[in-house]
Tab-separated table of C-alpha atoms and ligand atoms in Angstrom:
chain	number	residue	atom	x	y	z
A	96	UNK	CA	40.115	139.972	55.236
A	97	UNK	CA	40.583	140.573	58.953
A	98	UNK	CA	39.224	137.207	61.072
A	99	UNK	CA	36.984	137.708	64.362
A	100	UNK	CA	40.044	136.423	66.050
A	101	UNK	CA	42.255	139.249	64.419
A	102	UNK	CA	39.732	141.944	64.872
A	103	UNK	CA	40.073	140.548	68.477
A	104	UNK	CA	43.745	140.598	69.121
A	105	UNK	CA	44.545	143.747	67.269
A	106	UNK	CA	41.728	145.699	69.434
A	107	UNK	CA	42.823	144.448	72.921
A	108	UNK	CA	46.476	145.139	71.754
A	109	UNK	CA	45.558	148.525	71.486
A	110	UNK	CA	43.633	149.571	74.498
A	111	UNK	CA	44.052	146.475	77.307
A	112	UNK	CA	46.605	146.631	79.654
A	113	UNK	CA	49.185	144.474	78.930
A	114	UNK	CA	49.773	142.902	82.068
A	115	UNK	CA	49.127	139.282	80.535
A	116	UNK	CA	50.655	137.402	77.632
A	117	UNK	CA	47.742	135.448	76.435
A	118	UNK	CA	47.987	132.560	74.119
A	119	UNK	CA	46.881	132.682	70.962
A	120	UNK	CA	43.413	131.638	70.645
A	121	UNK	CA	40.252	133.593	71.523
A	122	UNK	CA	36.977	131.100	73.324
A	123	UNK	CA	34.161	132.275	72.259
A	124	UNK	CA	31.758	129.404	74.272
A	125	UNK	CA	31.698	126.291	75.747
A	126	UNK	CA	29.691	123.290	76.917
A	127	UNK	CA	31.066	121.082	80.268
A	128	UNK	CA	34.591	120.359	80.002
A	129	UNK	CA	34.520	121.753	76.684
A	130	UNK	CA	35.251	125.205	75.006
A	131	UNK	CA	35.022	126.330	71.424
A	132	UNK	CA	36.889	129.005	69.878
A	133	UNK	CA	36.231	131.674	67.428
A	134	UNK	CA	37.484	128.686	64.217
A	135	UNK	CA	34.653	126.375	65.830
A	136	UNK	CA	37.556	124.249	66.965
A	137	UNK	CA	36.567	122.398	69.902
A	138	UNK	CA	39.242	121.737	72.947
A	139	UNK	CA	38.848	119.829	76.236
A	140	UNK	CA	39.130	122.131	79.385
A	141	UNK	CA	41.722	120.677	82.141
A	142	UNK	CA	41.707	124.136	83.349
A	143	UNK	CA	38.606	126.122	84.269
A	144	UNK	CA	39.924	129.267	84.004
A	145	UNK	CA	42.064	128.505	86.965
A	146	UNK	CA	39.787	126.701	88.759
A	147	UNK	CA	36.718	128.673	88.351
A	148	UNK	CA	34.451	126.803	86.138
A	149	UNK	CA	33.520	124.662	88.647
A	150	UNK	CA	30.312	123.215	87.124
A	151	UNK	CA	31.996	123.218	83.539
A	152	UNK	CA	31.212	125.810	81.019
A	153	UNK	CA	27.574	127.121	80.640
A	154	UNK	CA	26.027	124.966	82.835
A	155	UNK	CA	22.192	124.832	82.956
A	156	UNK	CA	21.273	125.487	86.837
A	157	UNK	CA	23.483	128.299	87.049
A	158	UNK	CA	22.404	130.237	83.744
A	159	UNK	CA	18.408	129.816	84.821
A	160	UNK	CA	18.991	130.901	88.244
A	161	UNK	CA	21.447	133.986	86.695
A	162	UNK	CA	18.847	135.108	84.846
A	163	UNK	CA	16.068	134.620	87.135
A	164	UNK	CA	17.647	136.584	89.343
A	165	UNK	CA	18.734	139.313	87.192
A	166	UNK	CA	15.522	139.671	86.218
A	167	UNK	CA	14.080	140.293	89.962
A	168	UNK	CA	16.934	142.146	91.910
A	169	UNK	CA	20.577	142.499	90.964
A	170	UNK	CA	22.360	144.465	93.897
A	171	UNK	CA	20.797	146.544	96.442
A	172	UNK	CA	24.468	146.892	98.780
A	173	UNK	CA	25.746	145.479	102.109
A	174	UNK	CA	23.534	148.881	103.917
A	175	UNK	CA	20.416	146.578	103.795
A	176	UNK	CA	19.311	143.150	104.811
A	177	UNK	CA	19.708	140.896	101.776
A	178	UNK	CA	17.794	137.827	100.985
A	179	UNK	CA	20.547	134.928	99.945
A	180	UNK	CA	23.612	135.986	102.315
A	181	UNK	CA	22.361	134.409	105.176
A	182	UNK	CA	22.052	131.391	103.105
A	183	UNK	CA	25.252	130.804	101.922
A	184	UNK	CA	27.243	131.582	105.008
A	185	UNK	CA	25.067	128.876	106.520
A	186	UNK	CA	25.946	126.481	104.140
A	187	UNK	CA	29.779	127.461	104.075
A	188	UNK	CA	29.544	127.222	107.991
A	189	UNK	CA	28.079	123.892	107.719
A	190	UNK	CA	31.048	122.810	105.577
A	191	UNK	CA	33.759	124.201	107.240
A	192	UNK	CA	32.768	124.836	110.916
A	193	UNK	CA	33.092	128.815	111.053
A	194	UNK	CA	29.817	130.186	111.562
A	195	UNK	CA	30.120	133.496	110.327
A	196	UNK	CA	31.042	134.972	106.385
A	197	UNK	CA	32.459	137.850	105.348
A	198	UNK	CA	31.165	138.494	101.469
A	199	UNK	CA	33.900	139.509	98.533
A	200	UNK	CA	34.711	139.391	94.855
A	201	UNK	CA	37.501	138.050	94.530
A	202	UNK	CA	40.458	135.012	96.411
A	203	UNK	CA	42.850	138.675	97.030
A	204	UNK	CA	39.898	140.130	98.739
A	205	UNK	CA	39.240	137.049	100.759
A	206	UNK	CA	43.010	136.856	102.069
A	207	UNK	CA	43.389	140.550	102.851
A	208	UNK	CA	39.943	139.983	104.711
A	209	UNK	CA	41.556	137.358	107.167
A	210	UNK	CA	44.622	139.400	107.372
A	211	UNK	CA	42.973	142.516	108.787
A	212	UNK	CA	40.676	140.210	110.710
A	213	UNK	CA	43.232	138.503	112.469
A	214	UNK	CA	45.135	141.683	113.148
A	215	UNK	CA	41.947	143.074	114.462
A	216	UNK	CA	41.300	140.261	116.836
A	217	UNK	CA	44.851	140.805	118.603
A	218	UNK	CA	44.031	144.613	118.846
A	219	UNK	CA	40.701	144.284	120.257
A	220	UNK	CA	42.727	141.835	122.903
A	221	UNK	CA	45.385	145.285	123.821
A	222	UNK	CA	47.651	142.881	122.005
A	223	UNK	CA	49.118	145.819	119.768
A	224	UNK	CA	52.122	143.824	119.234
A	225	UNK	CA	50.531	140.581	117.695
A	226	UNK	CA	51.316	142.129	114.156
A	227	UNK	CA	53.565	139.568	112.680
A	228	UNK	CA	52.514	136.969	109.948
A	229	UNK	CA	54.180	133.688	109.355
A	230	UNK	CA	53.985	132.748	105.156
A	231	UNK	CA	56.231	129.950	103.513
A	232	UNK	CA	58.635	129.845	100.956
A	233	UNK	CA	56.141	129.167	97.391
A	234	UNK	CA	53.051	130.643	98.626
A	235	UNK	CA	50.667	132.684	96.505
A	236	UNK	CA	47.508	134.585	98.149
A	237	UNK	CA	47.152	137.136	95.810
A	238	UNK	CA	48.242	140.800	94.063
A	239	UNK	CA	46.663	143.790	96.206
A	240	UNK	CA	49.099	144.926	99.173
A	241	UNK	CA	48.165	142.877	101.681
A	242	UNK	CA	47.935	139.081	100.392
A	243	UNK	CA	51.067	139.916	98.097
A	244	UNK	CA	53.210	141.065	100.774
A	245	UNK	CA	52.002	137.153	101.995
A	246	UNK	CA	53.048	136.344	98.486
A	247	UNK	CA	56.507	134.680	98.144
A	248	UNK	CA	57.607	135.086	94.842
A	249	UNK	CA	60.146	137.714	94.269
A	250	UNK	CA	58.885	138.863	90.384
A	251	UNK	CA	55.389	139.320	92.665
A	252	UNK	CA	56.618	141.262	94.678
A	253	UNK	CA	59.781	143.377	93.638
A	254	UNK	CA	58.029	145.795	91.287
A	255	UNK	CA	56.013	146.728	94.134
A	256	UNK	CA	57.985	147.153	97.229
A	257	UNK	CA	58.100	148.009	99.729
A	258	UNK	CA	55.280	145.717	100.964
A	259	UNK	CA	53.506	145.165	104.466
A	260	UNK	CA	55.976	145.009	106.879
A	261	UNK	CA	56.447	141.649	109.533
A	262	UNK	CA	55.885	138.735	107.260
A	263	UNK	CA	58.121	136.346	107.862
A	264	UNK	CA	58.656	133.502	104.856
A	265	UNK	CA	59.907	129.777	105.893
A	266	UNK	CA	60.317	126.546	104.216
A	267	UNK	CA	57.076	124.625	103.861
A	268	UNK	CA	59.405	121.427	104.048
A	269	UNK	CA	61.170	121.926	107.477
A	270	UNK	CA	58.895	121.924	110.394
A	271	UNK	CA	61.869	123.531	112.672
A	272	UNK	CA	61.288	126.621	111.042
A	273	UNK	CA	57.677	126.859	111.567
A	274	UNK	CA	58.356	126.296	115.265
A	275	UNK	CA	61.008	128.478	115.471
A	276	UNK	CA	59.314	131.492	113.283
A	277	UNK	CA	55.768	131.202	115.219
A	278	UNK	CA	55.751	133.269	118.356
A	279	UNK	CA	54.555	135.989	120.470
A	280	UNK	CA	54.396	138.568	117.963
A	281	UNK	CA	52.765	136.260	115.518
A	282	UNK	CA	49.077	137.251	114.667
A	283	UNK	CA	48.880	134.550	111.998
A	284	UNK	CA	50.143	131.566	109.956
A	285	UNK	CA	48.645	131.431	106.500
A	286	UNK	CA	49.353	128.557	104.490
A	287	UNK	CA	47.654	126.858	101.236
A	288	UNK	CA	47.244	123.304	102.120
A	289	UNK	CA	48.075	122.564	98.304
A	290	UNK	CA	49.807	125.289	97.065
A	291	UNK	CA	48.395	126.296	93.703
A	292	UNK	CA	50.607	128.746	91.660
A	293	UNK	CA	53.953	128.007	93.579
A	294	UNK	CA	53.581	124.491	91.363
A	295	UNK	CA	50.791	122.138	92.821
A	296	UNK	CA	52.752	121.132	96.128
A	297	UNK	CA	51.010	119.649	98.749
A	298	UNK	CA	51.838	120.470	102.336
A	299	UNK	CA	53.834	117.907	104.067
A	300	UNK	CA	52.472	116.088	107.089
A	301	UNK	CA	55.219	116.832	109.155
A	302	UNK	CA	55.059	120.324	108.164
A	303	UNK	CA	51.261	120.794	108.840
A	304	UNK	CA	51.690	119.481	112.530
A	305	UNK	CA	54.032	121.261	113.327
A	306	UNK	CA	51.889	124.483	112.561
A	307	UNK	CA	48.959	122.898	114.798
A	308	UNK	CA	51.750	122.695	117.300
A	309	UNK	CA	52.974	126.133	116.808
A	310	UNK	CA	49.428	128.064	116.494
A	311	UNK	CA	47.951	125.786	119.660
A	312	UNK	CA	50.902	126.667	121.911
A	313	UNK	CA	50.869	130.310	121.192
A	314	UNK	CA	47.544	130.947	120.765
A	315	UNK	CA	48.459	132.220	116.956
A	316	UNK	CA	45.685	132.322	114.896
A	317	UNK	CA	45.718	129.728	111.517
A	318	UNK	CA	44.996	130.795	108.209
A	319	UNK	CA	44.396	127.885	105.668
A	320	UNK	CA	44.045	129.199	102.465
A	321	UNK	CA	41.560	127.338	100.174
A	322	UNK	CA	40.471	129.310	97.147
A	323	UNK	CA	42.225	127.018	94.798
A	324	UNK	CA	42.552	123.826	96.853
A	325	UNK	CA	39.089	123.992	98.893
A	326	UNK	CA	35.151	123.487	97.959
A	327	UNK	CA	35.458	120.161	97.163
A	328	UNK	CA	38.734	120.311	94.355
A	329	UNK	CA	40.688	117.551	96.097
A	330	UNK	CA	37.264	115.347	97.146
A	331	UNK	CA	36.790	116.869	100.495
A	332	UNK	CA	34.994	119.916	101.330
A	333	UNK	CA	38.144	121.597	102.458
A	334	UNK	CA	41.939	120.107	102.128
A	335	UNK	CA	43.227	121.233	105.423
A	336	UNK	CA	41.133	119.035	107.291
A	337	UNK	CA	42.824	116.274	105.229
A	338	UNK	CA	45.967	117.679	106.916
A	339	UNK	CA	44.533	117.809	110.297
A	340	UNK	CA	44.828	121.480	110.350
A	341	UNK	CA	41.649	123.624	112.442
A	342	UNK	CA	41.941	127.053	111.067
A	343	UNK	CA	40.460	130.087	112.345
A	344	UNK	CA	40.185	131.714	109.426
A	345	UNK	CA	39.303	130.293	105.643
A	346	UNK	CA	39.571	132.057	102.378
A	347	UNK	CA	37.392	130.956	99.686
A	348	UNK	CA	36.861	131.810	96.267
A	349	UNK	CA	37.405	130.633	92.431
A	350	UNK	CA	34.821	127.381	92.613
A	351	UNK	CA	32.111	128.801	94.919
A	352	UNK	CA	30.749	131.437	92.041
A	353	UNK	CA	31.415	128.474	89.113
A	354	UNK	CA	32.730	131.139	87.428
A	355	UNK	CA	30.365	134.406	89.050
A	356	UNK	CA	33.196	136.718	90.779
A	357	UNK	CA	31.979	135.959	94.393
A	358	UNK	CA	34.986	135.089	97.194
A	359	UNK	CA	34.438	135.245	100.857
A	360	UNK	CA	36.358	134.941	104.510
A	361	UNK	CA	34.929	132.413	106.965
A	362	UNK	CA	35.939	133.073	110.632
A	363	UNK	CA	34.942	131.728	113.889
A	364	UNK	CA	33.006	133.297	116.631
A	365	UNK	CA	35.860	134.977	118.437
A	366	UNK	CA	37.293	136.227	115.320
A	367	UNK	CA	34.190	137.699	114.616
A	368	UNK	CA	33.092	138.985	117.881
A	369	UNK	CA	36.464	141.168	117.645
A	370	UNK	CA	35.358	142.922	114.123
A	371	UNK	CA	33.319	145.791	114.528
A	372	UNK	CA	30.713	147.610	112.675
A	373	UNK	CA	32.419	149.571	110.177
A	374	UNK	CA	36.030	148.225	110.293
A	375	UNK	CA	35.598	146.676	106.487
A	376	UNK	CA	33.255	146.899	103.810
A	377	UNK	CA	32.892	145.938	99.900
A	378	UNK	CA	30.530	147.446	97.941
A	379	UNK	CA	29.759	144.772	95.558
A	380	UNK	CA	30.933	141.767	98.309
A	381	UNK	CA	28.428	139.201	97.974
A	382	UNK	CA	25.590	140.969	96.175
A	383	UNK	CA	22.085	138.997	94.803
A	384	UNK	CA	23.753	137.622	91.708
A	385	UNK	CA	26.784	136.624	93.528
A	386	UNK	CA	24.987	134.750	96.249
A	387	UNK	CA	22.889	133.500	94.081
A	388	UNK	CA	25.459	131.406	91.779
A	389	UNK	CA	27.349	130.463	95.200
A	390	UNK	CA	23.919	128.562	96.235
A	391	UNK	CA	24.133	126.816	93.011
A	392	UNK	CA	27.460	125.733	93.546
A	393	UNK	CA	26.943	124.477	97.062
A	394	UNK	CA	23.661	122.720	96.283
A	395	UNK	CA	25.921	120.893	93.937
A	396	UNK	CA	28.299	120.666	96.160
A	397	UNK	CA	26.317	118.739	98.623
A	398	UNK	CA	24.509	116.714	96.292
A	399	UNK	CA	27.410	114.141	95.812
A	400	UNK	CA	29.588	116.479	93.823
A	401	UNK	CA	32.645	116.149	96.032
A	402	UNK	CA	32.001	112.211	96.270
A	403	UNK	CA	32.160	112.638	92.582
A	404	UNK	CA	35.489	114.643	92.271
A	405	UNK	CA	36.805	111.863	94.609
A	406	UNK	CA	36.349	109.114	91.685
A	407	UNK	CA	37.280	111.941	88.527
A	408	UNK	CA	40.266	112.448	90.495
A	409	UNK	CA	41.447	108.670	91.014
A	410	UNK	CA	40.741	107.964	87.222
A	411	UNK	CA	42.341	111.395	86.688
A	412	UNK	CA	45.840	110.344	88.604
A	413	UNK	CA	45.512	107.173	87.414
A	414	UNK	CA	46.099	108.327	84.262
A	415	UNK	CA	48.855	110.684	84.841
A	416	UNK	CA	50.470	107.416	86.277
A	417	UNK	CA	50.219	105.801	83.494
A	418	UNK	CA	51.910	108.540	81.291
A	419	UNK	CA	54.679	108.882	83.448
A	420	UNK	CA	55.403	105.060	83.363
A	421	UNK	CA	55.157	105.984	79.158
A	422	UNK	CA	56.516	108.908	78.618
A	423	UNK	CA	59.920	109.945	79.810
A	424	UNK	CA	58.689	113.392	79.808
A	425	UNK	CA	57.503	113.540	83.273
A	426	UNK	CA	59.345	113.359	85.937
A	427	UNK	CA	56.439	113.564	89.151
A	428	UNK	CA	53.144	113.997	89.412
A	429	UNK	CA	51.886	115.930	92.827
A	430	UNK	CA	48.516	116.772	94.193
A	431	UNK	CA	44.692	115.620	95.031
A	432	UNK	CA	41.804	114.732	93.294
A	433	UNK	CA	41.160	117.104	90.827
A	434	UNK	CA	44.164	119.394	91.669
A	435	UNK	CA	47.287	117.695	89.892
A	436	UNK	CA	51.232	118.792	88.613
A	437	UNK	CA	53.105	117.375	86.759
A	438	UNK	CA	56.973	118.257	87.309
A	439	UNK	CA	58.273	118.362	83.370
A	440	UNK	CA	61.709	119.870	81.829
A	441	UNK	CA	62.007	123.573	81.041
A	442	UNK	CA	62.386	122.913	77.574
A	443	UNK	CA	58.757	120.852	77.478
A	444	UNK	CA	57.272	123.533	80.328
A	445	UNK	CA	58.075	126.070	77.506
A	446	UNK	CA	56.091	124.227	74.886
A	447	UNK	CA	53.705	122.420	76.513
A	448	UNK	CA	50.776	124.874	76.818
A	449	UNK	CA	51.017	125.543	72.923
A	450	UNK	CA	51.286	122.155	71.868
A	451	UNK	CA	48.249	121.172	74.136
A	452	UNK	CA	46.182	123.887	72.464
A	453	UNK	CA	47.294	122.503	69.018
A	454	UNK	CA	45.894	119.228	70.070
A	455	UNK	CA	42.481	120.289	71.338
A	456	UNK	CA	43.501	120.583	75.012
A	457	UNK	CA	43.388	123.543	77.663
A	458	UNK	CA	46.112	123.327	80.290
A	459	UNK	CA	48.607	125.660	82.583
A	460	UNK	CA	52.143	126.236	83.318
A	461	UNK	CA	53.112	127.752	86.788
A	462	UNK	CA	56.150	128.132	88.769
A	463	UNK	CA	58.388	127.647	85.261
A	464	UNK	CA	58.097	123.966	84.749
A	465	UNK	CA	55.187	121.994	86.566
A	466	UNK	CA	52.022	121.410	83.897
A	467	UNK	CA	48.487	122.230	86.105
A	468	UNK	CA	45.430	120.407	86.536
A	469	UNK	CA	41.951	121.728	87.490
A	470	UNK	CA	39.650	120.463	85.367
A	471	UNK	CA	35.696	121.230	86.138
A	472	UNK	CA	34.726	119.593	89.093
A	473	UNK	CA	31.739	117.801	87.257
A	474	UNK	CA	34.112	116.253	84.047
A	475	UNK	CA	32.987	113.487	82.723
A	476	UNK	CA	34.930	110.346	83.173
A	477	UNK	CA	35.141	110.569	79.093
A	478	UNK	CA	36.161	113.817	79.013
A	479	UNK	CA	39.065	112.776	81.673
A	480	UNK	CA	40.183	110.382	79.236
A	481	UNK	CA	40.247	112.000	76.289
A	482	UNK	CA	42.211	114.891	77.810
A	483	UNK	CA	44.494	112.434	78.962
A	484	UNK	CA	44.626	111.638	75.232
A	485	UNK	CA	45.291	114.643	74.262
A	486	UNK	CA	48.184	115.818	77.113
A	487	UNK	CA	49.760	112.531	75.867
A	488	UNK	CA	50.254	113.835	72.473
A	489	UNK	CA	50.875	117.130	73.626
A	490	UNK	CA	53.746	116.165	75.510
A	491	UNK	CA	54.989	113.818	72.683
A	492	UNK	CA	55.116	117.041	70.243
A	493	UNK	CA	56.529	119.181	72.826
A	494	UNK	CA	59.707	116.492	72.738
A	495	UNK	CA	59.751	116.189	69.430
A	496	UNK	CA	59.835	120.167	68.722
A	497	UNK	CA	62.607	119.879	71.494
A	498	UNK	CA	64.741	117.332	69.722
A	499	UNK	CA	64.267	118.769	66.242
A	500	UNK	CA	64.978	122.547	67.975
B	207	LIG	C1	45.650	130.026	96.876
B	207	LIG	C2	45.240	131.305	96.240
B	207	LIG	N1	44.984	132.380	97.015
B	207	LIG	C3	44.605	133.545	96.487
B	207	LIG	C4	44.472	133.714	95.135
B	207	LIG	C5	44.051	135.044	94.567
B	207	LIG	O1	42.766	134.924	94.027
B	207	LIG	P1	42.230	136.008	92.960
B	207	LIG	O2	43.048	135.849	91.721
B	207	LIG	O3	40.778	135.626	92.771
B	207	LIG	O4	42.377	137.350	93.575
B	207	LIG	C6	44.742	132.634	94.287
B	207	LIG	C7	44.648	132.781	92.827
B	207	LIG	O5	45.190	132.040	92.061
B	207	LIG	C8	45.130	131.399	94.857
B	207	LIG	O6	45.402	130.330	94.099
């Protein structure tokens, strides 16, 4: 007899695109930091879909107001006036200081938002020639055109090519080449001020001032890109503050929908002023029931949820501390609050993710051999602990599969 999990695997192995090796197990719901899949096994989430699940899985607030709203008005379109927009750009204004939103669906959107935005600010200037972007070395934005050719990896990229023209890549750990790469042709530096995918590496001080330097002495425009490090993931509202970077332009996405496809670009006044009607569009960017699970999130979000990552997070690193004084498995652990890598062998990389789900535990790989960290933003301090459990076991039968291998 065919399982629901079989039935499962054999129909998308038929007709989805298969653009993503999936592991094998199929999550059929979930409560908090919890999931449960189609055995009734229950795991512990350390990943929220990549940072998504912001208020855990099925949380209350955001199903009622879901289906209240679903059950008054859906999407009517960016042609008319809309009832929740204003809303939430206020609030993400109030957070980050950029007083004015443009709506999307997803973190790629967001990015090639601020891209044409920035471009469009030098052009409305006469400055034709203000074209150029500066990206560093590990950076991921996103697949469409646009953020990818902003995108450093070369298995990104290659299939694809060529790619926007006048992005220029440096190290994110020498500040010289910031300074030297930033110039009058530059319309932007985008940076992540943790970046996510290229392994959970946190900008270095050095590094981020000498963008500030770069951007304030030439007038170039500042990107900081925080759809998976922003909205409260390392305990602040936004992580390039923490760096003491001002950008002019924000990406945001992943958290703010909890796990509703909404993304949007925040941008100052003079960004703004230089966009005109027309210039860019979505047709779904921002509609009712997107708005309405962002205001969810940020009522959250202001009502001591980032105070709250602040403490997950400590107990959180504390523990990966901990395991790295234990195990011998580890060999750093990078990031903020709850946004953490751990640097681990190939060999254990390669086995870590299955031998996590064999325990009960949801985690990532990314860029080949650091383990990733983004649990829900509301976990539970015994949820934290028994996922620390868990990865410690993990990790123990990911050696001992290596040594018996
Ligand atoms: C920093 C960053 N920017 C952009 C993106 C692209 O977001 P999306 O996958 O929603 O298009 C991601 C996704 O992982 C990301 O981590």
């Amino acid at each position: 007899m065919t399982t629901r999990a079989e039935a499962i695997k054999a129909l998308e192995a038929s007709h989805v695109l298969q653009n993503y090796k999936r592991h094998p197990v199929v999550f059929v719901r979930g409560s908090g930091s919890r999931l449960v899949d189609t055995d009734g096994r229950e795991y512990v989430d350390l990943l929220s879909g990549i940072g998504v699940a912001s208020l855990g899985h099925a949380p209350g607030e955001l199903a009622a107001a879901l289906t209240a709203q679903a059950g008054e008005l859906l999407h009517t379109s960016n042609l008319f006036f809309h009832p929740l927009q204003g809303e939430v750009a206020e609030r993400l204004a109030r957070l980050s200081g950029l007083p004015r939103a443009f709506f999307c669906n997803s973190g790629t959107e967001a990015v090639e938002a601020c891209l044409k935005f920035a471009r469009r600010y030098w052009r409305t200037r006469g400055a034709n020639e203000r074209h150029e972007i500066v990206a560093f070395e590990g950076a991921f934005h996103g697949r469409t055109f646009g953020s990818l050719s902003v995108t450093a990896g070369e298995p990104y990229r290659a299939p694809f090519a060529p790619l926007v023209p006048g992005v220029r890549f440096v190290s994110p750990t020498d500040p010289g080449q910031v300074r030297d790469a930033v110039g009058e042709r530059t319309a932007a530096v985008i940076v992540e001020p943790i970046q996510g995918e290229g392994g959970v590496r946190p900008v270095p001080g050095a590094t981020a001032a000498a963008i500030a330097e770069a951007c304030a002495a030439t007038g170039t425009l500042l990107i900081t890109d925080e759809i998976q490090c922003g909205l409260g993931r390392t305990g602040r509202p936004f992580h390039g503050a923490a760096l003491g970077l001002t950008p002019d332009l924000i990406p945001v996405g992943k958290s703010l929908g909890g796990g509703f496809p909404v993304a949007a670009a925040l941008m100052s006044e003079a960004i703004a002023a230089a966009v005109a009607f027309g210039d860019h569009g979505s047709t779904y960017g921002g509609n009712l029931l997107a708005c309405r699970a962002a205001l969810v999130f940020l009522e959250a979000l202001g009502n001591g949820l980032v105070e709250r990552v602040a403490a997950a997070g400590r107990r959180l690193r504390q523990g990966l501390d901990a395991l790295v004084a234990d195990s011998g498995a580890i060999h750093e652990v990078r990031g903020d609050g709850l946004m953490q890598g751990l640097e681990v062998d190939q060999e254990v990389a390669d086995r870590a993710v299955d031998c996590a789900l064999a325990r009960g535990l949801v985690i990532n790989r990314t860029a080949g051999t650091v383990i990733r960290l983004l649990p829900p933003l509301n976990i539970s301090d015994e949820d934290i602990d028994e996922g620390l459990r868990r990865l410690r076991l993990a990790l123990d039968d990911a050696g001992a599969a290596l040594r018996a291998a």
